[in-house]
Structure formats: structure tokens, C-alpha cells
CSV table of N, CA and C in Angstrom, one decimal:
chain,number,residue,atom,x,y,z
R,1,UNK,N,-56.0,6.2,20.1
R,1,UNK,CA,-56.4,6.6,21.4
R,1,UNK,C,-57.7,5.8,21.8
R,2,UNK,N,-57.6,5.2,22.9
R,2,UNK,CA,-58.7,4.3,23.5
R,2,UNK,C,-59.6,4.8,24.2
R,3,UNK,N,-59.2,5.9,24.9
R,3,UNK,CA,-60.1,7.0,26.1
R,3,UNK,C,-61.0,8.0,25.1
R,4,UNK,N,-61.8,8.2,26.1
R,4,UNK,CA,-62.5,9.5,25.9
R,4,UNK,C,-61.6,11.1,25.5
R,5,UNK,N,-61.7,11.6,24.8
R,5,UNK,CA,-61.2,12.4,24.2
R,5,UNK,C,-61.4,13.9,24.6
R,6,UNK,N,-60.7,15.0,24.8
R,6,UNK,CA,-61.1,16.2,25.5
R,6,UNK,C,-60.3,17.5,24.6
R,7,UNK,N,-61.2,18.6,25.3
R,7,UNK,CA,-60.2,19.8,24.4
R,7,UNK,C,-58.9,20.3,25.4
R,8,UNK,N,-57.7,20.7,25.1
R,8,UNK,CA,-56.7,21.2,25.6
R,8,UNK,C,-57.2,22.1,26.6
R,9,UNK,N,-56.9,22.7,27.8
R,9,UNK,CA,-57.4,24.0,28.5
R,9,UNK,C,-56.4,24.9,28.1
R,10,UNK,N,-56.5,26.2,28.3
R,10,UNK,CA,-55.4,27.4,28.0
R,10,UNK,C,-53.9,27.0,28.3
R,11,UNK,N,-53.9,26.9,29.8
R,11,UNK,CA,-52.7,26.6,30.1
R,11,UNK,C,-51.9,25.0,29.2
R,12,UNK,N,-52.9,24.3,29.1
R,12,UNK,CA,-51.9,23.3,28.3
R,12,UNK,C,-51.7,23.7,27.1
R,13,UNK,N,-52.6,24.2,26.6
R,13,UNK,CA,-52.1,24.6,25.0
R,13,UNK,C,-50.9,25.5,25.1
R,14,UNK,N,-50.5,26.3,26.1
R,14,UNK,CA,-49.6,27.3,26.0
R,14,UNK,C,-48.1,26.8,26.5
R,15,UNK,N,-48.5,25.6,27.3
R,15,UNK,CA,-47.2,24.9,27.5
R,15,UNK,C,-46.6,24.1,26.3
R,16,UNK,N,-47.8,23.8,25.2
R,16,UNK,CA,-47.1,23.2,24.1
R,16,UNK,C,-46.2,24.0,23.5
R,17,UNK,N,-46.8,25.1,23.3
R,17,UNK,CA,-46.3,26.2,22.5
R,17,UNK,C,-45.1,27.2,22.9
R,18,UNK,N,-44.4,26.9,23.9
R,18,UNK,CA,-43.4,27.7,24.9
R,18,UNK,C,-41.9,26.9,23.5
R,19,UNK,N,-41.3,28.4,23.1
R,19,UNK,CA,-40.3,28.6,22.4
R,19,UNK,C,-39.3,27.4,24.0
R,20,UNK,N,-38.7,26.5,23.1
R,20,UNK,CA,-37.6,25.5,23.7
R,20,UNK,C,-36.1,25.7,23.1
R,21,UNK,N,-36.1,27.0,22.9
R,21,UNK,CA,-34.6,27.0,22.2
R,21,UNK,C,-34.3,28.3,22.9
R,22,UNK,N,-33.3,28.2,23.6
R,22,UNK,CA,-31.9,27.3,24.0
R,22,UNK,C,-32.4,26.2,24.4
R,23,UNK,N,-32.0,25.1,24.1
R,23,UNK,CA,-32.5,23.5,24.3
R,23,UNK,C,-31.7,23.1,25.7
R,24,UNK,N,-32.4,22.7,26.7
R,24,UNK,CA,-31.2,22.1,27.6
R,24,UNK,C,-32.4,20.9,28.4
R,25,UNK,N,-31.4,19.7,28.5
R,25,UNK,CA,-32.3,18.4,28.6
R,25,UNK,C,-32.5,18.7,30.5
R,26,UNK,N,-33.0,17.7,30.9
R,26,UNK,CA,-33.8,17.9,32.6
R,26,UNK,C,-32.2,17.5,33.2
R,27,UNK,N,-31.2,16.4,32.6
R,27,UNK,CA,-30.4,16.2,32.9
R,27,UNK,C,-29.3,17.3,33.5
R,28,UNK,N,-29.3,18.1,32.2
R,28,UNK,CA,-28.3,19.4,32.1
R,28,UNK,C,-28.9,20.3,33.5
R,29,UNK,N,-30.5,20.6,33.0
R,29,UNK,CA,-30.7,21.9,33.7
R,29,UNK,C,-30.4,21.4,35.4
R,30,UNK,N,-30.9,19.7,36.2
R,30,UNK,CA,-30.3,19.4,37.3
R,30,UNK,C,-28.9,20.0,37.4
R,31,UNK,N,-28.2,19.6,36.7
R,31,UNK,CA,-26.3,19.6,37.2
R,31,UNK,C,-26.2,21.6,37.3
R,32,UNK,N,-27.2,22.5,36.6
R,32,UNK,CA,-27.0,23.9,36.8
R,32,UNK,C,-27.7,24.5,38.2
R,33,UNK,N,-28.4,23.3,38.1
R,33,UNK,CA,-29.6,24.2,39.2
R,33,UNK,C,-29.9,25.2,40.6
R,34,UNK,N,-28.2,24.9,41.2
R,34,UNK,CA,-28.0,25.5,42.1
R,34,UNK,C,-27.1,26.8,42.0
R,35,UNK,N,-26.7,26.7,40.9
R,35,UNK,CA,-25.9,28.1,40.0
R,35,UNK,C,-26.9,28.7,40.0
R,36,UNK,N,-28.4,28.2,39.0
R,36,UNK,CA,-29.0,29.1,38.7
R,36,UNK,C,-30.0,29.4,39.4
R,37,UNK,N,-30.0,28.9,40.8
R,37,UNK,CA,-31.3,29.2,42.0
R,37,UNK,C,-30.0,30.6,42.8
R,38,UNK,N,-29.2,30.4,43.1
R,38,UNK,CA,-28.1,31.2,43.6
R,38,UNK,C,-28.0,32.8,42.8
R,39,UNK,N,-28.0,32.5,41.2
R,39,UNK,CA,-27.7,33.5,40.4
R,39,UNK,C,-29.1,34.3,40.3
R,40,UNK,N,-30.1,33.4,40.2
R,40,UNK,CA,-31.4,34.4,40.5
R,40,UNK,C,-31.9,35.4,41.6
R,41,UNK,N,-31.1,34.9,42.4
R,41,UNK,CA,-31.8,35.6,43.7
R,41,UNK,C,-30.7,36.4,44.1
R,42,UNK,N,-29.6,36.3,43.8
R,42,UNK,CA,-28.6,37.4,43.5
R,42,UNK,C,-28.5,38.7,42.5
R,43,UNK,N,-29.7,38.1,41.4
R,43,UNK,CA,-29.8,39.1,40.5
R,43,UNK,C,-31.0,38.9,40.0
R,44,UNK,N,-32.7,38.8,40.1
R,44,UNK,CA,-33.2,38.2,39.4
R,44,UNK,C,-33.9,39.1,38.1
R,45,UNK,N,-32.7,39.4,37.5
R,45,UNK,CA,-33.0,40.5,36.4
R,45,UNK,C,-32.2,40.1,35.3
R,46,UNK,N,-31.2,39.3,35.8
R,46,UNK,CA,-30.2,38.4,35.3
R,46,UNK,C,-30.5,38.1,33.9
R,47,UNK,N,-29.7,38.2,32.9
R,47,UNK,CA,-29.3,37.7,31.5
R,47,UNK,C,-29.1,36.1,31.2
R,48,UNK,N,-28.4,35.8,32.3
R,48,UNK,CA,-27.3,34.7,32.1
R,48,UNK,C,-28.3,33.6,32.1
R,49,UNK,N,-27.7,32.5,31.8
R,49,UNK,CA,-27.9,31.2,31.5
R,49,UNK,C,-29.8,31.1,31.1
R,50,UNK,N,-30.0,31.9,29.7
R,50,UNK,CA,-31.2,31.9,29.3
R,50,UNK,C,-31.4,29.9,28.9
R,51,UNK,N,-30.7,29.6,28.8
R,51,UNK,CA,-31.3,28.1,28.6
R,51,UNK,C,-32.1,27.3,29.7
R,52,UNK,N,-31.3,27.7,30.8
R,52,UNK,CA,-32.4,27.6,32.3
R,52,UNK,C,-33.2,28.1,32.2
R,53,UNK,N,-33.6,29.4,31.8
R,53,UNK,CA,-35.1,30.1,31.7
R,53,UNK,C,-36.0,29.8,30.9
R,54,UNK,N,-35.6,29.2,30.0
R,54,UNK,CA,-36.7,28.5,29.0
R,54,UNK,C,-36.9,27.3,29.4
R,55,UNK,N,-35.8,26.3,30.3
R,55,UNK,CA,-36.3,24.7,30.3
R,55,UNK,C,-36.9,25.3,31.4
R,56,UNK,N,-36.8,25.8,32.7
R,56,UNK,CA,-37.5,26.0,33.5
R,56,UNK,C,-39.0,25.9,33.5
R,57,UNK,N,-39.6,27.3,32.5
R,57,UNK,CA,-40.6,27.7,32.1
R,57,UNK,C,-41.7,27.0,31.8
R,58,UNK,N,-40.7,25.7,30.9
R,58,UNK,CA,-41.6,24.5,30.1
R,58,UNK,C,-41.7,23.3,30.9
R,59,UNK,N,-40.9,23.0,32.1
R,59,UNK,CA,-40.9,22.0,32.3
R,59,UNK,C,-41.4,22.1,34.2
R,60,UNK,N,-42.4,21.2,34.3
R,60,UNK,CA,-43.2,21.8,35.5
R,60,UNK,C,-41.7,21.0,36.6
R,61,UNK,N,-41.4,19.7,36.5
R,61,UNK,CA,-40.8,19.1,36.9
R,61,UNK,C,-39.5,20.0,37.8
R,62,UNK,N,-38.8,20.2,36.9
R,62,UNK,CA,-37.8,20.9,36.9
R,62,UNK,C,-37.9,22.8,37.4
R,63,UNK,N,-39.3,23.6,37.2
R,63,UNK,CA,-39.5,24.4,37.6
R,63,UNK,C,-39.6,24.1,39.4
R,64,UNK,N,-40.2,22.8,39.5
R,64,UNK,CA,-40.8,22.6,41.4
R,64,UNK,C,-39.3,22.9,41.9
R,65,UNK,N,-38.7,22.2,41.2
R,65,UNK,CA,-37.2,22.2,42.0
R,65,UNK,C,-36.3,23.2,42.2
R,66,UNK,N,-36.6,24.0,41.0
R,66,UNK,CA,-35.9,25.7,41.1
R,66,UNK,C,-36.5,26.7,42.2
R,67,UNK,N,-37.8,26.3,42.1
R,67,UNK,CA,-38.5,27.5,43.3
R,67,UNK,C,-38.1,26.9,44.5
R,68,UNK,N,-38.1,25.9,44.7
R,68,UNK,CA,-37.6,24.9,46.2
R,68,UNK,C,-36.4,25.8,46.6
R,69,UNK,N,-35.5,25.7,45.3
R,69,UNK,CA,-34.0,25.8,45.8
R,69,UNK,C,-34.0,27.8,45.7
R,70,UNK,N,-34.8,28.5,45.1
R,70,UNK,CA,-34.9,30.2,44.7
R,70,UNK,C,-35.3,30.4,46.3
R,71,UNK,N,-36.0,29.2,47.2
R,71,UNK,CA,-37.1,30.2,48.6
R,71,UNK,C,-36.0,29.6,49.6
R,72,UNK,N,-35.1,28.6,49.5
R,72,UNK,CA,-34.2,28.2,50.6
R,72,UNK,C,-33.1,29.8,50.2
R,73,UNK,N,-32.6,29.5,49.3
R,73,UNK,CA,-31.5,30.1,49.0
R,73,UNK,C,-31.9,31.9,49.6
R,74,UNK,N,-32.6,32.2,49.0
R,74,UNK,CA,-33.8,33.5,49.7
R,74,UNK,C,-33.4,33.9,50.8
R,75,UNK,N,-33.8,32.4,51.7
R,75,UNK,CA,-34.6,32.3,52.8
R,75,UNK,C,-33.1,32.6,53.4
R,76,UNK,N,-32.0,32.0,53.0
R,76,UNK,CA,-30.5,31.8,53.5
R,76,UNK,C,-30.0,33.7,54.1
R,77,UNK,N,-30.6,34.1,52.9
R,77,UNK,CA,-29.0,35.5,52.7
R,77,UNK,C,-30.3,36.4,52.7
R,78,UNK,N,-31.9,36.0,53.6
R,78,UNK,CA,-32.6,37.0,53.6
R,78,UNK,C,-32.7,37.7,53.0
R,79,UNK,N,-33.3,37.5,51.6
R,79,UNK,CA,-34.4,38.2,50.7
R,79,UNK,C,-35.5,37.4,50.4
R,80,UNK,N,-36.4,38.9,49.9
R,80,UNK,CA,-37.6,38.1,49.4
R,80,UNK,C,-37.5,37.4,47.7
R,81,UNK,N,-38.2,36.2,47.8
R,81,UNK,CA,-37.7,35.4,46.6
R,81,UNK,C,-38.7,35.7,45.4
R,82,UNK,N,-39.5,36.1,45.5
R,82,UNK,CA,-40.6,36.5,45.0
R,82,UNK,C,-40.2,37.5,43.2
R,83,UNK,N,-39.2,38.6,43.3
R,83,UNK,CA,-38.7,38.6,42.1
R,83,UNK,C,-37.7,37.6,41.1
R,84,UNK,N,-37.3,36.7,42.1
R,84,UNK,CA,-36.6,35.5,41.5
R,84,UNK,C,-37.5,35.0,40.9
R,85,UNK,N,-38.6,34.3,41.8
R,85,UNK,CA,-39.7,33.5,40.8
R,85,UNK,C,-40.2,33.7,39.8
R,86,UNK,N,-40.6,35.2,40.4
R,86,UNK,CA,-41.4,35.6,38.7
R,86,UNK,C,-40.4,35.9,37.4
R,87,UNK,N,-39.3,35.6,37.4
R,87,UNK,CA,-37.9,35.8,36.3
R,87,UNK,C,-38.5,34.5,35.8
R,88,UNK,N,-38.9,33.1,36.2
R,88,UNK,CA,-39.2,32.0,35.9
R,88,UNK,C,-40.1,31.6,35.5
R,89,UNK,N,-41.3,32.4,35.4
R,89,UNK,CA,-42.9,32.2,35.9
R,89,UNK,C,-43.2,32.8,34.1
């Protein structure tokens, strides 16, 4: 390392540490994502497709895109999205 050096803040250290198993790559969780923005807000108490819930959680990238698609989809069939998200959060 060539830079100046720093300590982790909470939130990073805890993203390291986020259980990744069920493993599902950014690839995978894209091709589900509209299953699992649809299935959350339909149920956001939901069981199903726990591999989304963990890539989600860990991966900021792929979280922006699920809340995008949780507040349209919401926003579609008129509910509030707000218990979807926090299924994610």
C-alpha cells in the first residue's frame, strides 16, 4: 500500500463481515431481480429466494437496484414499499 493508511469505520467493518452464503454472483442476482423486487412487495415477509437476501444485503451495487425496482413496483399495485425494503436493509 502506497497511501496513507486509515481505520475501517463500523459500517465497513460490518460489510466485511456479512454471512455470503447462499452465494449468488451480481450476474445471477441481475437475471432474478425483478422476481425478487415483485416477490417482496407482494410478501415482504417472504422466505423465498434467501440467496437474494444475503447478495443484496452485501452488495451496495446490486442493493441500489432492488430498491429502484421494490419503490416502482410499490408504486405500480399501490403499496407502501417501506416493509419490502427493510426485508433487505
Amino acid at each position: 500500500m502506497t497511501g496513507p493508511s486509515r481505520w475501517l469505520t463500523a459500517a465497513e467493518a460490518h460489510q466485511l463481515t456479512l454471512d455470503t452464503q447462499p452465494w449468488l454472483s451480481c450476474e445471477d442476482c441481475f437475471q432474478l431481480m425483478d422476481t425478487f423486487a415483485e416477490t417482496l412487495v407482494a410478501d415482504p415477509d417472504t422466505t423465498r429466494m434467501p440467496a437474494m437476501v444475503v447478495h443484496v444485503r452485501a452488495c451496495p451495487a446490486c442493493a441500489e437496484e432492488v430498491e429502484s425496482l421494490v419503490a416502482l413496483v410499490a408504486g405500480d399495485v399501490g403499496v407502501d414499499p417501506s416493509r419490502a425494503l427493510n426485508r433487505i436493509r
